[in-house]
Short mmCIF file of N, CA and C in Angstrom, two decimals:
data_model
loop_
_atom_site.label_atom_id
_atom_site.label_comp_id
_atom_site.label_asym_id
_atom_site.label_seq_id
_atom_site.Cartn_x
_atom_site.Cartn_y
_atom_site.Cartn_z
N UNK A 472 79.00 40.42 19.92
CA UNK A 472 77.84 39.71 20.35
C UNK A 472 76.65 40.12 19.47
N UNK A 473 75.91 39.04 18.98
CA UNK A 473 74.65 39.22 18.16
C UNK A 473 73.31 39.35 19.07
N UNK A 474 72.63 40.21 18.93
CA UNK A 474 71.51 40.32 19.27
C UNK A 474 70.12 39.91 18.68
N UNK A 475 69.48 39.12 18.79
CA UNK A 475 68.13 38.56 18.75
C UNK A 475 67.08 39.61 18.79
N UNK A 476 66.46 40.15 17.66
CA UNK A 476 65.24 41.02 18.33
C UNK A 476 64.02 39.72 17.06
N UNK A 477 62.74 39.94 17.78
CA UNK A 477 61.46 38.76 17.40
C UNK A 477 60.76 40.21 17.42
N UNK A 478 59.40 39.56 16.38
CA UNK A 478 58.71 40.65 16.61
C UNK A 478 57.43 39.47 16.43
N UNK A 479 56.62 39.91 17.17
CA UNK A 479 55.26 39.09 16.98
C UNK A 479 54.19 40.25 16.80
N UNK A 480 53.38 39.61 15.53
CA UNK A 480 52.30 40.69 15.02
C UNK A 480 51.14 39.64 15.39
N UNK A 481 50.38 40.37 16.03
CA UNK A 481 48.88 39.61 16.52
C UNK A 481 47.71 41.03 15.68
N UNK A 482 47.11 39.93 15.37
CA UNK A 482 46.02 40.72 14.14
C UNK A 482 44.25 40.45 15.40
N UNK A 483 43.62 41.14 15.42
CA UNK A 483 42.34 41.10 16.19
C UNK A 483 41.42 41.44 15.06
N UNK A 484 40.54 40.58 14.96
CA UNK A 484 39.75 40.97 14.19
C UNK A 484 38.45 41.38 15.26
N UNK A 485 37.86 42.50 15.08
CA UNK A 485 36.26 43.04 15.93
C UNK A 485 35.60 43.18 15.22
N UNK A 486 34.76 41.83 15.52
CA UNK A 486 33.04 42.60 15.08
C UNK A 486 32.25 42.25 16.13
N UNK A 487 31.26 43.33 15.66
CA UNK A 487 30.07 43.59 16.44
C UNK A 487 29.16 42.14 16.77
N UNK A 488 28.75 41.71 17.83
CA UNK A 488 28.05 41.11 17.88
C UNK A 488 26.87 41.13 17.43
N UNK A 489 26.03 41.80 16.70
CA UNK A 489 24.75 42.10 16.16
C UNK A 489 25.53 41.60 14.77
N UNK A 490 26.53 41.79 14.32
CA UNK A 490 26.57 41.49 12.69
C UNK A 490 27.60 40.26 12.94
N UNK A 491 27.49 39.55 13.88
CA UNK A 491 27.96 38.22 14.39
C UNK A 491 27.02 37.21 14.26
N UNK A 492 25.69 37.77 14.77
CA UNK A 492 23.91 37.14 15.21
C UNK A 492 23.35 36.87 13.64
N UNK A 493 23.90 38.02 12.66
CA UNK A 493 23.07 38.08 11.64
C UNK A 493 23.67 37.20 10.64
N UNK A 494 24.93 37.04 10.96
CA UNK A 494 25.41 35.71 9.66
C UNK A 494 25.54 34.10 10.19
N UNK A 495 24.80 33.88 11.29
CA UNK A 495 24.74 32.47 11.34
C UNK A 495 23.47 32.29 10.96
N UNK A 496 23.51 31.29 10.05
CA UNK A 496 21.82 30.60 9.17
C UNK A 496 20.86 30.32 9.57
N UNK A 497 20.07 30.39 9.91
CA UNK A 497 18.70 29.85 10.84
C UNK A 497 17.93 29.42 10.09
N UNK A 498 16.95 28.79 9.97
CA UNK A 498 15.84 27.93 9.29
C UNK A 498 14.72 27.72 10.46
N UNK A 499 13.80 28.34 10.62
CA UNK A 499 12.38 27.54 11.27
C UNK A 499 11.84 26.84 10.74
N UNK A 500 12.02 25.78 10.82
CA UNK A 500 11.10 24.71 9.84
C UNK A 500 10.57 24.02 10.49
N UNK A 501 9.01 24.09 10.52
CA UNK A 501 7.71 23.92 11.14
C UNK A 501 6.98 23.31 11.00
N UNK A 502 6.43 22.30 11.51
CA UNK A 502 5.04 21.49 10.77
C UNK A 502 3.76 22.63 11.23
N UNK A 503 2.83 23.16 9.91
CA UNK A 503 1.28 23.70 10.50
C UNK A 503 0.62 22.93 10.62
N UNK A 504 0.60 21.93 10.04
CA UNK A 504 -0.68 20.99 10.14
C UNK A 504 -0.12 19.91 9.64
N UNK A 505 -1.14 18.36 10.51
CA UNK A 505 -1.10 17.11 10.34
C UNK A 505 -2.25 16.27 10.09
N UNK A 506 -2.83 16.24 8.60
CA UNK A 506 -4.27 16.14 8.27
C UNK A 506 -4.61 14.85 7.99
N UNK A 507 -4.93 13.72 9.12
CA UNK A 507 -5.62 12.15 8.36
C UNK A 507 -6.76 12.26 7.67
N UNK A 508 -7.17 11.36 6.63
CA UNK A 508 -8.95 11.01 6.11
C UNK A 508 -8.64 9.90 5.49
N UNK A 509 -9.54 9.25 6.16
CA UNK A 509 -10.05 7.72 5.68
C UNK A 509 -10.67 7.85 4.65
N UNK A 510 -10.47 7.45 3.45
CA UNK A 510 -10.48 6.74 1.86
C UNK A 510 -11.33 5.63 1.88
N UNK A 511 -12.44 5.56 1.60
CA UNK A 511 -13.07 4.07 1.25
C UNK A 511 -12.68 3.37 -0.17
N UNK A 512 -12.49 2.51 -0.29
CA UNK A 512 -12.31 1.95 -1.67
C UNK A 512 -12.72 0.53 -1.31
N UNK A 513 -12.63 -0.11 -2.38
CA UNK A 513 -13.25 -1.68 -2.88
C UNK A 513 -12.31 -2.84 -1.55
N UNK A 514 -11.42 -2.09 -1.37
CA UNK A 514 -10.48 -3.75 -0.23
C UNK A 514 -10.81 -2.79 1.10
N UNK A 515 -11.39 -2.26 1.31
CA UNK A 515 -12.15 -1.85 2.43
C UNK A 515 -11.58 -0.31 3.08
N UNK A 516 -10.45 0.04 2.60
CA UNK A 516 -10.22 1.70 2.93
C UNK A 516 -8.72 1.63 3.16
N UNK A 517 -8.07 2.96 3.12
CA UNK A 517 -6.98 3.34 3.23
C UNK A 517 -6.82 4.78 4.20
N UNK A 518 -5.57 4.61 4.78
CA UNK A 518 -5.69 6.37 5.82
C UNK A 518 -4.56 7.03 4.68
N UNK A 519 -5.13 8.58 4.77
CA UNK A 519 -4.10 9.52 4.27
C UNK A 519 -3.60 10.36 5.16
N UNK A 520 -2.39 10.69 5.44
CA UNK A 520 -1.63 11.40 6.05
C UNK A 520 -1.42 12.82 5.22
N UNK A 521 -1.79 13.66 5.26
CA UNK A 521 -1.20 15.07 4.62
C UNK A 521 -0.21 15.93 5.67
N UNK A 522 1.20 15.78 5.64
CA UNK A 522 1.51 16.94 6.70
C UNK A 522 1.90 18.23 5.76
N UNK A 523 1.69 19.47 6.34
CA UNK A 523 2.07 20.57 5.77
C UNK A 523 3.38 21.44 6.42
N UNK A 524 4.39 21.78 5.75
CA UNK A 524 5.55 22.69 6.81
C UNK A 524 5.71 23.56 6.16
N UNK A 525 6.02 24.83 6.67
CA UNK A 525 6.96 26.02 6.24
C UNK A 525 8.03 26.18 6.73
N UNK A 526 8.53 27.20 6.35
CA UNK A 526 9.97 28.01 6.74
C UNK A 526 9.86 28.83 7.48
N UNK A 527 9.97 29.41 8.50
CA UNK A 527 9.57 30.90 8.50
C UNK A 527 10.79 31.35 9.64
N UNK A 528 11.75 32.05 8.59
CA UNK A 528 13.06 33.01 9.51
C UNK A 528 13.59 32.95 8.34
N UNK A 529 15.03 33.44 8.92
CA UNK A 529 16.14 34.26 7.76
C UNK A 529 16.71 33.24 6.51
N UNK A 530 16.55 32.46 6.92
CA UNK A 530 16.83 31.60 5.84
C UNK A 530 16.95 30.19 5.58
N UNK A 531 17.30 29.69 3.92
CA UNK A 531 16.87 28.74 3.42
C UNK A 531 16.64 27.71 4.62
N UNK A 532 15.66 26.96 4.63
CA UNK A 532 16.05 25.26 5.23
C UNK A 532 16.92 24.49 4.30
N UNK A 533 17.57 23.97 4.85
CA UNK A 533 18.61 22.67 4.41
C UNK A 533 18.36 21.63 3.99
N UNK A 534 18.14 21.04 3.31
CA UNK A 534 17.84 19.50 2.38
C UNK A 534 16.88 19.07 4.16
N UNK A 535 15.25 19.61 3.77
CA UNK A 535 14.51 19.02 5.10
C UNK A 535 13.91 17.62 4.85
N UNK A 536 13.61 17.65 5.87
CA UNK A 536 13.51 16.04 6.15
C UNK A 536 12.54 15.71 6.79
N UNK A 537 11.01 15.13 6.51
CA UNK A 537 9.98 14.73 7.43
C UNK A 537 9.66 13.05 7.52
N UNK A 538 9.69 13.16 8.90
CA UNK A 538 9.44 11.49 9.72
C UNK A 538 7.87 11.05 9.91
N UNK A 539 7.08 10.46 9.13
CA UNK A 539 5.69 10.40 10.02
C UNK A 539 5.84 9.04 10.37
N UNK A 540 4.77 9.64 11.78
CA UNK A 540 5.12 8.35 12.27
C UNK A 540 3.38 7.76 11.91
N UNK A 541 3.39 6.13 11.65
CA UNK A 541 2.61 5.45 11.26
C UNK A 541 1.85 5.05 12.81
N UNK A 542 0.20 4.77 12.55
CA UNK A 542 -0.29 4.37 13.75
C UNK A 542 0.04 2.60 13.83
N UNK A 543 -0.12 1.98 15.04
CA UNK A 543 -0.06 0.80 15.14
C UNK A 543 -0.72 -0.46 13.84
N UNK A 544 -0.56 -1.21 13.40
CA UNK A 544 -1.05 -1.73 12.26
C UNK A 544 -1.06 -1.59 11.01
N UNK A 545 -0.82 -0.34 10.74
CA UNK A 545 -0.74 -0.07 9.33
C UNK A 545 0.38 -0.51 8.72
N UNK A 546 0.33 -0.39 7.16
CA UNK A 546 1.70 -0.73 6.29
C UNK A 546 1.80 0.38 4.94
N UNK A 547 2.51 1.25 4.81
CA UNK A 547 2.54 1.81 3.66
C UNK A 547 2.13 1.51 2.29
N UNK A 548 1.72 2.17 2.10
CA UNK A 548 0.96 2.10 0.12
C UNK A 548 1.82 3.04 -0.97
N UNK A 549 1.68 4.24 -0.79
CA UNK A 549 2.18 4.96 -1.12
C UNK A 549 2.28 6.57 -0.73
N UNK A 550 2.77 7.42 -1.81
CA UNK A 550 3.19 8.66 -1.14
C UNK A 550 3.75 9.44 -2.23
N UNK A 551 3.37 10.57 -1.75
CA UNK A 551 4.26 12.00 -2.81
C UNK A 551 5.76 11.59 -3.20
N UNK A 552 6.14 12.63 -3.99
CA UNK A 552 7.47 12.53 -4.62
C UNK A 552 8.33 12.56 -3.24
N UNK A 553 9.40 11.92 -3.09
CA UNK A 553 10.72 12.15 -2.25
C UNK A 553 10.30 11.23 -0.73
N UNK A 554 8.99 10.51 -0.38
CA UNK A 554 8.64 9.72 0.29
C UNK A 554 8.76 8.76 0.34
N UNK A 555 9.54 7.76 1.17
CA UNK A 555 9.93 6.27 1.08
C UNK A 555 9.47 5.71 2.75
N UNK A 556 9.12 4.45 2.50
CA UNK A 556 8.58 3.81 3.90
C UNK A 556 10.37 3.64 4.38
N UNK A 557 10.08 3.00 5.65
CA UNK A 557 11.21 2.48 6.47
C UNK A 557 11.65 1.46 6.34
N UNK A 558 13.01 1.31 5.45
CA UNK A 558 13.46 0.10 4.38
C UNK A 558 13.37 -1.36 5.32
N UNK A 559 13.80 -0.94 6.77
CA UNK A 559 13.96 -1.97 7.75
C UNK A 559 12.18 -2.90 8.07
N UNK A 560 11.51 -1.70 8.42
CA UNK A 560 10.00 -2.04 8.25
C UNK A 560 9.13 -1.98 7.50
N UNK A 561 9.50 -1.94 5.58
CA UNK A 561 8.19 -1.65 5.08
C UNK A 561 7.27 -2.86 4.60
N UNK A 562 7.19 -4.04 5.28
CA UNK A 562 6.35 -4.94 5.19
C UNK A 562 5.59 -5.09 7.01
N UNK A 563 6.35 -4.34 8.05
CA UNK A 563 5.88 -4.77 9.12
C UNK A 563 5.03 -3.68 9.64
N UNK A 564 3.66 -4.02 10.63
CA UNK A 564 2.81 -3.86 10.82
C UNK A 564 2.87 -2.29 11.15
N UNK A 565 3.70 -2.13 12.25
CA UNK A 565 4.00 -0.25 12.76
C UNK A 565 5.33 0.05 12.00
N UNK A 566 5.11 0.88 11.30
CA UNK A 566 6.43 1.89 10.88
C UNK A 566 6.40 3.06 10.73
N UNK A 567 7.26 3.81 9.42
CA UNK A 567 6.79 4.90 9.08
C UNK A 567 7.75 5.44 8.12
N UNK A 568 7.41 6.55 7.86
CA UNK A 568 7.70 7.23 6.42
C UNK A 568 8.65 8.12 6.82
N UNK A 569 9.81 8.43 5.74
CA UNK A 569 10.79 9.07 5.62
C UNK A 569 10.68 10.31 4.14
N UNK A 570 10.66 11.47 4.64
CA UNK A 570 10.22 12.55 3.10
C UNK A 570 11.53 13.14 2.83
N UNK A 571 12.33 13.26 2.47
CA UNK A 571 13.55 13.85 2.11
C UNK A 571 13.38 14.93 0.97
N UNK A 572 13.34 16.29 1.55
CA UNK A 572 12.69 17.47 0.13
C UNK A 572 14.57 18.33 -0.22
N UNK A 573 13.83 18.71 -1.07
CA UNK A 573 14.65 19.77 -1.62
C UNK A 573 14.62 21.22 -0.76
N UNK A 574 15.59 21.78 -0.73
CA UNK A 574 15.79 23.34 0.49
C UNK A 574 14.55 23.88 0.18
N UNK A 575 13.70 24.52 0.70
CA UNK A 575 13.03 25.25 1.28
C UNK A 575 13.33 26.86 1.28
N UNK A 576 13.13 27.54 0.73
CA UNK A 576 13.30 29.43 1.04
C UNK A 576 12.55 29.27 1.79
N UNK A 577 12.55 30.55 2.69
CA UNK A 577 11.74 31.41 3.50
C UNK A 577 10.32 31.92 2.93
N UNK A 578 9.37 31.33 3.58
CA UNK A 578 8.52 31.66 3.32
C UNK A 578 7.97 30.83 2.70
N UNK A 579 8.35 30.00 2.57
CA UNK A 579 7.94 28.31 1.48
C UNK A 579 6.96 27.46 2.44
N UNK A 580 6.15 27.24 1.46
CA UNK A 580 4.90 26.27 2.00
C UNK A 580 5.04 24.88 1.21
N UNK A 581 4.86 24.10 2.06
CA UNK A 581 5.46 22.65 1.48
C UNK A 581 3.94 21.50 1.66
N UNK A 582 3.87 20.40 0.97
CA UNK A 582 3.03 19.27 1.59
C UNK A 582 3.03 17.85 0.77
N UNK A 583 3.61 17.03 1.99
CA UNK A 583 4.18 15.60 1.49
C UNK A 583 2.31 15.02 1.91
N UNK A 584 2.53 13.52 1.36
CA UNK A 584 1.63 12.71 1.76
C UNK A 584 1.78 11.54 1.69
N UNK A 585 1.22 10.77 2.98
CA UNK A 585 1.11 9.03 2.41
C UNK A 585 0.35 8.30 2.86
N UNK A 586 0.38 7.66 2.06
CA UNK A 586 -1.64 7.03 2.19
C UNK A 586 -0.88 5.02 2.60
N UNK A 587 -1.64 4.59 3.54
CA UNK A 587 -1.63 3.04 4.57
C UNK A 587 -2.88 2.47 4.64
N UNK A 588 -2.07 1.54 5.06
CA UNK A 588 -3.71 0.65 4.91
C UNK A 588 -4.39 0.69 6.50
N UNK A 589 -5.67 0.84 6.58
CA UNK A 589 -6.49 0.71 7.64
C UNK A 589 -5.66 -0.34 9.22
N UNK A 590 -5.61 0.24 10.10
CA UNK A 590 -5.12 -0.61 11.05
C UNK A 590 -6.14 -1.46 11.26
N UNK A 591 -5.86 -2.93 11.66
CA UNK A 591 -6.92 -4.17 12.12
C UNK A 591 -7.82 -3.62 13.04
N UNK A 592 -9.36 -4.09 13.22
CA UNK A 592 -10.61 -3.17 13.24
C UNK A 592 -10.13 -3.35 14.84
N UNK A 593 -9.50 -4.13 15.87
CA UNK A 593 -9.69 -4.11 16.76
C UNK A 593 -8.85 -2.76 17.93
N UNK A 594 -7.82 -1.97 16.87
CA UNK A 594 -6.93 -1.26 17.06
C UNK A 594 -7.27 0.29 16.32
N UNK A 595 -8.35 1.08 17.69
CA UNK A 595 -8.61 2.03 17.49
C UNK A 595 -7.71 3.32 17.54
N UNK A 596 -7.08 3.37 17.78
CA UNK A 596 -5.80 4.58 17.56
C UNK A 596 -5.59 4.57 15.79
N UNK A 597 -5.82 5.85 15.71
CA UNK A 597 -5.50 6.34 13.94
C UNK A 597 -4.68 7.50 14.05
N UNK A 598 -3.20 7.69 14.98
CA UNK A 598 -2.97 8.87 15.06
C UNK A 598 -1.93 8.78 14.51
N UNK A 599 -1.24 9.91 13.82
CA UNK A 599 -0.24 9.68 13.31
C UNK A 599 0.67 11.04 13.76
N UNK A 600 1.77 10.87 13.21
CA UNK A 600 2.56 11.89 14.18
C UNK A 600 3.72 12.14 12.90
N UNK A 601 4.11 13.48 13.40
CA UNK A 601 5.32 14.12 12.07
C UNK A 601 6.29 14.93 12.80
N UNK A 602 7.23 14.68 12.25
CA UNK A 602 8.47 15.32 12.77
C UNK A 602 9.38 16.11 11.56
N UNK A 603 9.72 17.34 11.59
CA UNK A 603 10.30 17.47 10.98
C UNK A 603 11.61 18.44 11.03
N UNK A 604 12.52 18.26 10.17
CA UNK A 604 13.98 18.69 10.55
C UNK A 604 15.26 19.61 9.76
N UNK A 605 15.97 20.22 9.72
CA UNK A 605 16.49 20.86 8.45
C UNK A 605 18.46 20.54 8.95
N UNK A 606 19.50 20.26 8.15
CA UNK A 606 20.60 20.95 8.90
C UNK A 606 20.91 22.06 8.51
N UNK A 607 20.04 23.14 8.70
CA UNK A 607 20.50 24.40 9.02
C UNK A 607 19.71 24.83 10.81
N UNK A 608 20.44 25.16 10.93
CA UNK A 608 19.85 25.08 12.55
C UNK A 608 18.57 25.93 12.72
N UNK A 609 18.02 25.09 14.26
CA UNK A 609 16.33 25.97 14.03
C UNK A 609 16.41 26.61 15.52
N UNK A 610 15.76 27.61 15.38
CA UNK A 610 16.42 28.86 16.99
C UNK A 610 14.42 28.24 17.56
N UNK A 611 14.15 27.44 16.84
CA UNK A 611 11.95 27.43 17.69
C UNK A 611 11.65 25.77 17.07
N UNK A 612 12.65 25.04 18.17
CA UNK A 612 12.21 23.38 17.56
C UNK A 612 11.12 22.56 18.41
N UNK A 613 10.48 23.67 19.21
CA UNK A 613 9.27 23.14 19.52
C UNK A 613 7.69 23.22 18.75
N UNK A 614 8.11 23.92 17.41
CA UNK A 614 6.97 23.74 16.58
C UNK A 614 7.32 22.54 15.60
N UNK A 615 8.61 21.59 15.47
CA UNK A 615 9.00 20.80 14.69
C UNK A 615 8.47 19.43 14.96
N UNK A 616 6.72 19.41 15.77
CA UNK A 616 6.07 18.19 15.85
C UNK A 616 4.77 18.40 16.28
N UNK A 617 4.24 17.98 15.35
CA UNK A 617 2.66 17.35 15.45
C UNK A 617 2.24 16.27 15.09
N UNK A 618 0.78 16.10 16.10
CA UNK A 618 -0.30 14.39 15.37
C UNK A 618 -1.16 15.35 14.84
N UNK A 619 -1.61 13.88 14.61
CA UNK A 619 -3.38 14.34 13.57
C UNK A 619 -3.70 13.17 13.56
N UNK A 620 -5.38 12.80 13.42
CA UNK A 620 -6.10 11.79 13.44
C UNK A 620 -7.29 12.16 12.88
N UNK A 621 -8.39 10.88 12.01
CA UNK A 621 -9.13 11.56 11.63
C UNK A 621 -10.28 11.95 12.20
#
């Protein structure tokens, strides 16, 4: 009679949870500020949007990404490098802007812009609003939105 012996090898790998915490990626990526100013020029004025973001944690942000949002009436003009209006809306009255940047280090200070045309005089709201986003994950995504108006 033949006998059967099996052997099963189970391997455990342990680590520490503190050097578990420290190798998943984090990115805070933040809007500080959301700065409008009305532009006078010859066809009667333009709004500028300046938003500003940083980084601030262990590491890089991920190909980030800022949304502003346009006030009622306006239509895009133009904008910094990597800024495109909203292909679906960039002839219609409310839309908004899409910034697609390059990664971000830690500690990186960033600032997109885009300049619209005046909303119709009867439509006093000039606020504009920014969102912004990374896929590297963010552990504080309640600083990832602000307005501004001028």
């Amino acid at each position: 009679m033949k006998k059967r012996i099996g052997m099963i090898f189970v391997a455990v790998l342990c680590i520490p949870s503190s050097a578990w915490s420290q190798e998943r990626w984090q990115a805070d990526l933040q809007i500080r500020s959301v700065r409008v100013t009305q532009i006078r020029d010859k066809t009667g004025g333009k709004l500028s949007c300046e938003v500003t973001l940083y980084n601030e944690n262990d590491d890089d942000a991920q190909r980030p990404t800022v949304r502003i949002l346009f006030p009622v009436g306006v239509r895009f003009v133009s904008s910094t490098t990597g800024c495109t209006p909203n292909p679906a809306a960039a002839d219609a009255t409310h839309a908004f802007g899409m910034c697609n940047l390059a990664n971000m280090a830690v500690g990186e200070t960033r600032t997109v812009e885009v300049t619209t045309t005046l909303p119709p005089s009867f439509i006093t709201n000039k606020t504009f609003g920014a969102f912004a986003w990374s896929l590297s994950p963010d552990p504080n995504p309640a600083n990832n939105y602000k307005e501004g108006a001028p």
